[in-house]
Coordinates of C-alpha atoms in Angstrom, one line a residue:
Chain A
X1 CA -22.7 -40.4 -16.3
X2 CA -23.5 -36.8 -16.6
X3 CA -25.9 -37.2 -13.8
X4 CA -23.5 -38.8 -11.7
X5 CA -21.2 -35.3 -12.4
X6 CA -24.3 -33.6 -11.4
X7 CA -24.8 -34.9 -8.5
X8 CA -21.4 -34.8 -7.5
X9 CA -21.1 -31.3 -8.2
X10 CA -24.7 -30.7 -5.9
X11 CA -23.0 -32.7 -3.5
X12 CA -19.5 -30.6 -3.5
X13 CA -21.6 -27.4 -3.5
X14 CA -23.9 -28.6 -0.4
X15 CA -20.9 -29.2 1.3
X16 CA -19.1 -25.7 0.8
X17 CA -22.2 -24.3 1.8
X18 CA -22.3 -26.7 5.1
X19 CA -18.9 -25.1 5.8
X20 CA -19.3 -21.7 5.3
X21 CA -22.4 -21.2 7.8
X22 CA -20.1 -23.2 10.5
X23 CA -17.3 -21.2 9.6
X24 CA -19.2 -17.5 10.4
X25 CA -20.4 -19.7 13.7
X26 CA -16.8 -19.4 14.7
X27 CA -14.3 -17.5 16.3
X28 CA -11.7 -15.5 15.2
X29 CA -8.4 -13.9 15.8
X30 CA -8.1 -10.8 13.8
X31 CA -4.5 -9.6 13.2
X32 CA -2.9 -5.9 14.1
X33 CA 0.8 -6.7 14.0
X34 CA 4.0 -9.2 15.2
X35 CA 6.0 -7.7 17.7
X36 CA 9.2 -9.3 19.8
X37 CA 8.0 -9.1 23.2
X38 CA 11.3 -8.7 24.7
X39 CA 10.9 -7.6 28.7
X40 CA 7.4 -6.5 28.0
X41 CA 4.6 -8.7 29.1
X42 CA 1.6 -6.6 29.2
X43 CA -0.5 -4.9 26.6
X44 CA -4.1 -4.2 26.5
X45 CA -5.6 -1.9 24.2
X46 CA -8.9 -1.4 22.6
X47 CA -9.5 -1.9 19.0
X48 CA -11.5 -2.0 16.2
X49 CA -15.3 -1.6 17.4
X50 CA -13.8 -1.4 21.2
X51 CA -12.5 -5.3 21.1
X52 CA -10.1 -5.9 24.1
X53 CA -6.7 -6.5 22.0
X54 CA -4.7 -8.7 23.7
X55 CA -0.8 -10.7 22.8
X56 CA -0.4 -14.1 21.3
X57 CA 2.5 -15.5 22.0
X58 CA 4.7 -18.2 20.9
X59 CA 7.9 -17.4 22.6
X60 CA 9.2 -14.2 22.0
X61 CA 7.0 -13.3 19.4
X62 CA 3.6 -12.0 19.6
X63 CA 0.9 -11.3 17.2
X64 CA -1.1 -8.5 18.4
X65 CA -4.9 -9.8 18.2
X66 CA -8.3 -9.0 19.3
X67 CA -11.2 -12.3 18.9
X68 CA -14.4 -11.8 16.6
X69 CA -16.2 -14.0 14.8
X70 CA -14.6 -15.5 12.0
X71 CA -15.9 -13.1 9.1
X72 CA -14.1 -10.2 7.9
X73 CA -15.2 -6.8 8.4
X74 CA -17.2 -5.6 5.2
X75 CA -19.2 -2.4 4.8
X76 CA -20.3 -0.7 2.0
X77 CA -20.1 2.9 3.3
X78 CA -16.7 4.7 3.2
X79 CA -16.7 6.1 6.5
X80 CA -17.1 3.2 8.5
X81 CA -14.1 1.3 6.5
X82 CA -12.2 4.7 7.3
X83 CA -13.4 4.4 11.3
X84 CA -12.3 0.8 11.1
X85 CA -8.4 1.6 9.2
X86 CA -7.6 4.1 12.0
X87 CA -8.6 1.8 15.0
X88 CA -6.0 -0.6 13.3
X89 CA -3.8 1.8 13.1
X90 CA -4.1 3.1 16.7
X91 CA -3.3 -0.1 17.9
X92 CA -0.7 -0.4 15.8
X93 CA 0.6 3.0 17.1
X94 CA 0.3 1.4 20.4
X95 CA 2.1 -1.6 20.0
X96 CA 4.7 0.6 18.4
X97 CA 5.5 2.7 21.4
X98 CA 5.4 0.0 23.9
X99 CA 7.6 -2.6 21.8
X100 CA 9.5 -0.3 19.4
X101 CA 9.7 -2.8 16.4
X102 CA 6.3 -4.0 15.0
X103 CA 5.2 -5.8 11.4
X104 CA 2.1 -4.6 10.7
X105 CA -0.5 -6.0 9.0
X106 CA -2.7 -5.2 6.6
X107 CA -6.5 -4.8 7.4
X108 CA -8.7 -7.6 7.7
X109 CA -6.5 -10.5 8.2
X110 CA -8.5 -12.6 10.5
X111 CA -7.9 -16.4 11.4
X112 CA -10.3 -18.9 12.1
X113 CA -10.3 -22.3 13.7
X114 CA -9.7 -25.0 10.7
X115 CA -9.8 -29.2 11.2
X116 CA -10.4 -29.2 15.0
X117 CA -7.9 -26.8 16.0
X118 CA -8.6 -23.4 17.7
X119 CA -7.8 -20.2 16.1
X120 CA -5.4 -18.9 18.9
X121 CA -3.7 -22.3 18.5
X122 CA -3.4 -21.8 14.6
X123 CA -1.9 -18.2 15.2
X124 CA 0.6 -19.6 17.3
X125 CA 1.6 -22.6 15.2
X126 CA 2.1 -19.9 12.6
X127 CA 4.4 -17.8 14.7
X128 CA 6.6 -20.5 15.5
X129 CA 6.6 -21.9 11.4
X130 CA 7.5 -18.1 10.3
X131 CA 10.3 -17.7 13.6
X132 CA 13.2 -17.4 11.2
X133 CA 11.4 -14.9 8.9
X134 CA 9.4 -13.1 10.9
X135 CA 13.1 -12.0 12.8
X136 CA 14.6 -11.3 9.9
X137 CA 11.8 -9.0 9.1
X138 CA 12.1 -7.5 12.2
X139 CA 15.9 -7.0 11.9
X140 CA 15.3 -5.3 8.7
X141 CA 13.4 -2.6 10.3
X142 CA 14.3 -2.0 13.5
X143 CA 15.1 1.5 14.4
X144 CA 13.4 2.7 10.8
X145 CA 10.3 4.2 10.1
X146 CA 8.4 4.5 6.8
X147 CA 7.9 8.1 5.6
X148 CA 5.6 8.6 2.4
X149 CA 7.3 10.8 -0.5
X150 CA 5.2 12.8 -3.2
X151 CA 6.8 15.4 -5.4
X152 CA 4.8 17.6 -7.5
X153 CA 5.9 19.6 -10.6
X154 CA 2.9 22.3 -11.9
X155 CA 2.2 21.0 -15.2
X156 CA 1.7 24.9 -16.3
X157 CA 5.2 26.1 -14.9
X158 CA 7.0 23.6 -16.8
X159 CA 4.5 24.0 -19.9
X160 CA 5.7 27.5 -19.7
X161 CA 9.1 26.3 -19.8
X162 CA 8.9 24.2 -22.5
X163 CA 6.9 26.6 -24.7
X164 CA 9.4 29.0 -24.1
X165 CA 12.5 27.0 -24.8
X166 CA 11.5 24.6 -27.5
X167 CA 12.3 25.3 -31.0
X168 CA 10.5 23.1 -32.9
X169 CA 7.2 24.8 -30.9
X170 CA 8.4 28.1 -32.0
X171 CA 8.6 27.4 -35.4
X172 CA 5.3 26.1 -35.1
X173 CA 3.7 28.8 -33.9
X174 CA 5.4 31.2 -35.9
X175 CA 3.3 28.6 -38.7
X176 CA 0.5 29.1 -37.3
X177 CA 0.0 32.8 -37.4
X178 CA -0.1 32.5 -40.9
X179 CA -1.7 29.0 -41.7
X180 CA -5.5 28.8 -42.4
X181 CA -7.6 27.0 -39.9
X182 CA -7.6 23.4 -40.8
X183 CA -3.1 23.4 -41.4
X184 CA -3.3 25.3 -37.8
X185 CA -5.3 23.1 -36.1
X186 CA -2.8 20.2 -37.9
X187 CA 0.2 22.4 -36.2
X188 CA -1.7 22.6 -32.9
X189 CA -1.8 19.1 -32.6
X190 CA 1.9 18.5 -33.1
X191 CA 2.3 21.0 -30.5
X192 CA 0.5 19.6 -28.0
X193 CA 2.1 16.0 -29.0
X194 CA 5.7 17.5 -28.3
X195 CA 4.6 19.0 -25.2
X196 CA 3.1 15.8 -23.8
X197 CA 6.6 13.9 -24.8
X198 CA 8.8 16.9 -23.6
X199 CA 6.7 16.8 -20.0
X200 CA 7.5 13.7 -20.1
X201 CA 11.4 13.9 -20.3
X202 CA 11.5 16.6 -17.5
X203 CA 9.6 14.0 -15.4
X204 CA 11.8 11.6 -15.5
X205 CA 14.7 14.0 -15.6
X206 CA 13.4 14.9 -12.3
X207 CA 12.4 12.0 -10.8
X208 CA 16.4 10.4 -11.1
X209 CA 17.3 13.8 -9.8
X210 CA 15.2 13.4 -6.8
X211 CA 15.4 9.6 -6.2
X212 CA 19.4 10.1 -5.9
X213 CA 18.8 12.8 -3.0
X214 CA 16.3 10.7 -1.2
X215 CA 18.1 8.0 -1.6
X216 CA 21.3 9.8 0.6
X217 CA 19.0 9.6 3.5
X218 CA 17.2 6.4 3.4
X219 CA 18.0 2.8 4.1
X220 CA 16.0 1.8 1.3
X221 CA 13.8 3.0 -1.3
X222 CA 10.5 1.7 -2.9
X223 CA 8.9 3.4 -5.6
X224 CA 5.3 3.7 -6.0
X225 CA 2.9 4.6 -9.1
X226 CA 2.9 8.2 -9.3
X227 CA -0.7 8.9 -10.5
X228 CA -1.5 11.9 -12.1
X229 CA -3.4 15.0 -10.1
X230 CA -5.6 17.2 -12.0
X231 CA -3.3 20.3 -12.2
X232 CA 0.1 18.6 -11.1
X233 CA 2.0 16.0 -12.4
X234 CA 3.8 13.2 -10.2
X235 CA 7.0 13.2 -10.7
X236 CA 7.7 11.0 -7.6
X237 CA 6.1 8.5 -5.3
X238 CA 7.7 6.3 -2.9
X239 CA 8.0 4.7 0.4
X240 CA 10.8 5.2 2.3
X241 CA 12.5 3.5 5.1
X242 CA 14.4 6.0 7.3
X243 CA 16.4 5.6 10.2
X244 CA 15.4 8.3 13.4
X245 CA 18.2 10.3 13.1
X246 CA 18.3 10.9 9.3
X247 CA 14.2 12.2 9.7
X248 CA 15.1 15.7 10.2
X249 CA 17.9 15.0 6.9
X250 CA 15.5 14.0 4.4
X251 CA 12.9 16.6 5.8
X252 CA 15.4 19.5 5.0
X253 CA 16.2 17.9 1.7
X254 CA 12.5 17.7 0.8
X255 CA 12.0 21.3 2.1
X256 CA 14.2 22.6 -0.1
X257 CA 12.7 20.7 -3.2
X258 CA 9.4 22.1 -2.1
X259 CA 10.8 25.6 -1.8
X260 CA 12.3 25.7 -5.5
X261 CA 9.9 26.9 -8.4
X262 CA 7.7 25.0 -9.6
X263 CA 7.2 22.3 -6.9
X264 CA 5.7 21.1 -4.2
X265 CA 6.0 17.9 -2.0
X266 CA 4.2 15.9 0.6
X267 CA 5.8 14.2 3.5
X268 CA 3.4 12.0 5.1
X269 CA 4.4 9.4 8.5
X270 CA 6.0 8.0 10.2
X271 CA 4.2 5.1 9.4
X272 CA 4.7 1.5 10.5
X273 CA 7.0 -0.1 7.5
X274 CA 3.9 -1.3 5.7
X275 CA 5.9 -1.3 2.6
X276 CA 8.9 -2.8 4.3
X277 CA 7.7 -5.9 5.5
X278 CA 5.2 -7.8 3.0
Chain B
X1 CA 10.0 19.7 6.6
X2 CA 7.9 18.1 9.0
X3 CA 5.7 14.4 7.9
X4 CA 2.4 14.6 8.6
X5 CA -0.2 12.2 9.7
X6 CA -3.3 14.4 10.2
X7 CA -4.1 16.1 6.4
X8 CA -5.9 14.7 3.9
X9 CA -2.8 13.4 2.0
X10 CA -1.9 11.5 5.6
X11 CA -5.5 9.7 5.1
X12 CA -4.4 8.7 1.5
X13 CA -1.1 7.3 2.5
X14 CA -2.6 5.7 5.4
X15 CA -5.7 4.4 3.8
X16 CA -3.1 3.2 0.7
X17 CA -0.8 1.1 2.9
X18 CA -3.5 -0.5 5.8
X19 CA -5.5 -1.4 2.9
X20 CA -2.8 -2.2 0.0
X21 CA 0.2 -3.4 2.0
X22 CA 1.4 -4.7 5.5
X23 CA 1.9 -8.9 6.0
X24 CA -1.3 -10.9 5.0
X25 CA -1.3 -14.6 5.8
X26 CA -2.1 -16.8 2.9
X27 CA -3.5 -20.5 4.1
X28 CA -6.7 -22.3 4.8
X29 CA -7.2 -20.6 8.0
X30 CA -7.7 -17.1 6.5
X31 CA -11.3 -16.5 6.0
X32 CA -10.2 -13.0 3.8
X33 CA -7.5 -11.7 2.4
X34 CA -6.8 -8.1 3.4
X35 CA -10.4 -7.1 2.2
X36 CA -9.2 -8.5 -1.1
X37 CA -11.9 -6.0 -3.0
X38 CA -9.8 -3.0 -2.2
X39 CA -6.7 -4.1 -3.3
X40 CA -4.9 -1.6 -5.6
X41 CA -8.4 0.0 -7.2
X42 CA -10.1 2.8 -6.0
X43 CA -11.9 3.0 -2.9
X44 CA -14.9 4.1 -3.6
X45 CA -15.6 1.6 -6.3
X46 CA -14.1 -1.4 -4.6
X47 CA -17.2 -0.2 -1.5
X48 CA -19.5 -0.8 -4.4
X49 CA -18.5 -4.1 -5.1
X50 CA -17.4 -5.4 -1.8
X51 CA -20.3 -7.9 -1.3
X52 CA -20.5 -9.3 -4.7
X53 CA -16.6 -9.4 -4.8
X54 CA -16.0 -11.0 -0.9
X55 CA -16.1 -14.9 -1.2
X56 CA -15.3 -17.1 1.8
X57 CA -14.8 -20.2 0.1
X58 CA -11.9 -18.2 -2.2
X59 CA -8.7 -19.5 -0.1
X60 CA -10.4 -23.1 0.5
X61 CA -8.0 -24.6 -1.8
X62 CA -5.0 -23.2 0.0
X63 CA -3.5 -25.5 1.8
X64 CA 0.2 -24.2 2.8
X65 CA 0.6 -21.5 4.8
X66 CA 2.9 -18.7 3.7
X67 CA 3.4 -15.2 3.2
X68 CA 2.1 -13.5 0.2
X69 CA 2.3 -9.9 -1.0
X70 CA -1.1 -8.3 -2.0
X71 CA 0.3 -6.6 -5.2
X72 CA -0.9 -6.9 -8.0
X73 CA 0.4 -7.7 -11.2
X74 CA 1.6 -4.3 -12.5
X75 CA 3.5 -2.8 -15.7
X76 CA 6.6 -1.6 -14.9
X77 CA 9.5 0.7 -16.1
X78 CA 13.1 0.1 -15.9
X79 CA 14.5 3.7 -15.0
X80 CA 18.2 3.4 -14.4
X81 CA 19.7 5.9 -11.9
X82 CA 23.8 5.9 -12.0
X83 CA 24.7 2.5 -11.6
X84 CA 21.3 1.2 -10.4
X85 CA 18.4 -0.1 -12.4
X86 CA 14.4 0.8 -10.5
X87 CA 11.4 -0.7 -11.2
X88 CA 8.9 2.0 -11.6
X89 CA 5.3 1.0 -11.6
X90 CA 3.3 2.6 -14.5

């Protein structure tokens, strides 16, 4: 019995193997975006590592492709992963100012041929299954670009702040000046503990604050994990989708954040709506 | 303000959303999965791992075809602003 499993399970493992070496035999169709094609029937760019991207369409919608063989691309050096996200994005740039509306994808999406059927085949079978979806996507973001939002408060300006303004601090410091070592290395804790909690409260005092302005010029608002920066503390991170003519809006708005004491942000796009269409 | 594309912080964003987000395809045809090592973690340390962590047969039991969103499962906080409640990812 148990050898029978055994067996079995050499068996299964022989045959995973099988297809795996016929599977990087094959061809592939690696991904860039879905546009609508509209009037537009021609677009040739060059890719990632110079491929000839080409359309593949299944009515009016296209997936913007190039062929390779059906194995992702995988490196372990930085650079060349870096070489290999801006060639996706430059196509994607591309499609975007020929067809005006794209869904991009993310990197490394590749389709290969499966049970007898041809990869280009696959890709438009998908098309056509995701018509309804893939429209409404579309519809969603047409007209919109995706802007990325970071605000920054200096974590010494508002420590500053809070040391100067909180009681509790003040009545522990006035403490320590007369405590011996150990009790004022006790109160220096506490203070440190109030400050973390008080930093805390002006960050998310801030970040509602902010996320309300923003908000007044966006369609729609996704927000992101602010992570901390060495001297500087998050207050906000998102993704935003904006339509053309409120840009220049949300760029005064954000200027004037940026200009108040204490602050800073960064403005980054326009980007395809990455975070607007997955 | 102006947004900008070419400063460092352009090559985060950029290198956060190619890599993190945009449509991924999730059936038996897809041989990987948005270069599933760098999802969400560092990149530098996902490089490290890429090999080990890249695994062809992975999707071989996917059989539907659908969309899926690359996020991860994260802790989130509810943060209510006026009348509206956001999830903020901590």
């Amino acid at each position: 019995m148990q050898q029978e499993e055994q067996q079995n399970k050499e068996d299964k493992e022989e045959l995973v193997k099988e297809e795996v070496v016929q599977d990087a035999q094959e061809e592939g169709r690696y991904i860039y975006c879905v546009v609508e094609k509209g009037n537009t029937s021609e677009f040739q760019e060059k890719g990632i590592e110079n491929n000839s991207v080409y359309l593949l369409c299944d009515g009016d919608l296209c997936a913007v492709v190039h062929t390779c063989p059906a194995k992702p691309y995988v490196s372990p050096h930085k650079e060349q992963v870096i070489d290999w996200v801006k060639a996706h994005q430059k196509v994607i740039d591309q499609a975007y100012a020929v067809f005006g509306t794209v869904i991009p994808f993310s990197f490394d999406v590749i389709i290969k041929g499966s049970k007898g059927k041809h990869s280009e085949q696959l890709v438009k079978e998908w098309l056509r299954s995701k018509e309804e979806e893939l429209k409404k996507k579309i519809e969603r973001i047409k007209g919109k670009q995706e802007f990325g939002v970071k605000i920054f408060l200096h974590e010494q300006e508002v420590m500053k702040a809070i040391m100067q303004s909180n009681k509790e601090i003040q009545n522990l410091e006035d403490k320590i000046k007369i405590a011996k070592k150990g009790v004022a290395y006790f109160h220096k804790q506490k203070i440190q503990a109030i400050i973390k909690k008080e930093i805390e409260k002006y960050a998310e005092l801030y970040f509602k604050e902010f996320y309300k302005k923003i908000k007044q010029a966006a369609e729609e608002v996704r927000v992101e994990k602010a992570k901390k920066q060495d001297t500087f503390i998050m207050v906000l991170n998102a993704s935003v989708l904006v339509k053309k003519e409120h840009v220049s809006a949300l760029g005064d708005m954000l200027d004037y954040i940026h200009k108040k004491q204490g602050f800073s942000v960064e403005f980054t796009g326009p980007w395809p709506p990455y975070s607007f269409t997955s | 303000m102006e947004p900008t594309r070419e400063t460092e912080a352009g090559l985060v964003d950029l290198l956060d959303r190619v890599l993190e987000k945009g449509l991924i395809i999730h059936a038996d045809v897809v041989i990987t999965l948005a270069g599933v090592p760098l999802i969400g973690i560092n990149l530098k340390a996902a490089l490290a791992n890429m090999e080990t962590m890249l695994d062809y047969g992975m999707f071989e039991s996917c059989t539907k075809q659908e969309f899926v969103t690359i996020e991860k499962e994260q802790k989130q906080k509810e943060v209510s602003v006026e009348q509206e409640k956001i999830l903020v990812p901590t």
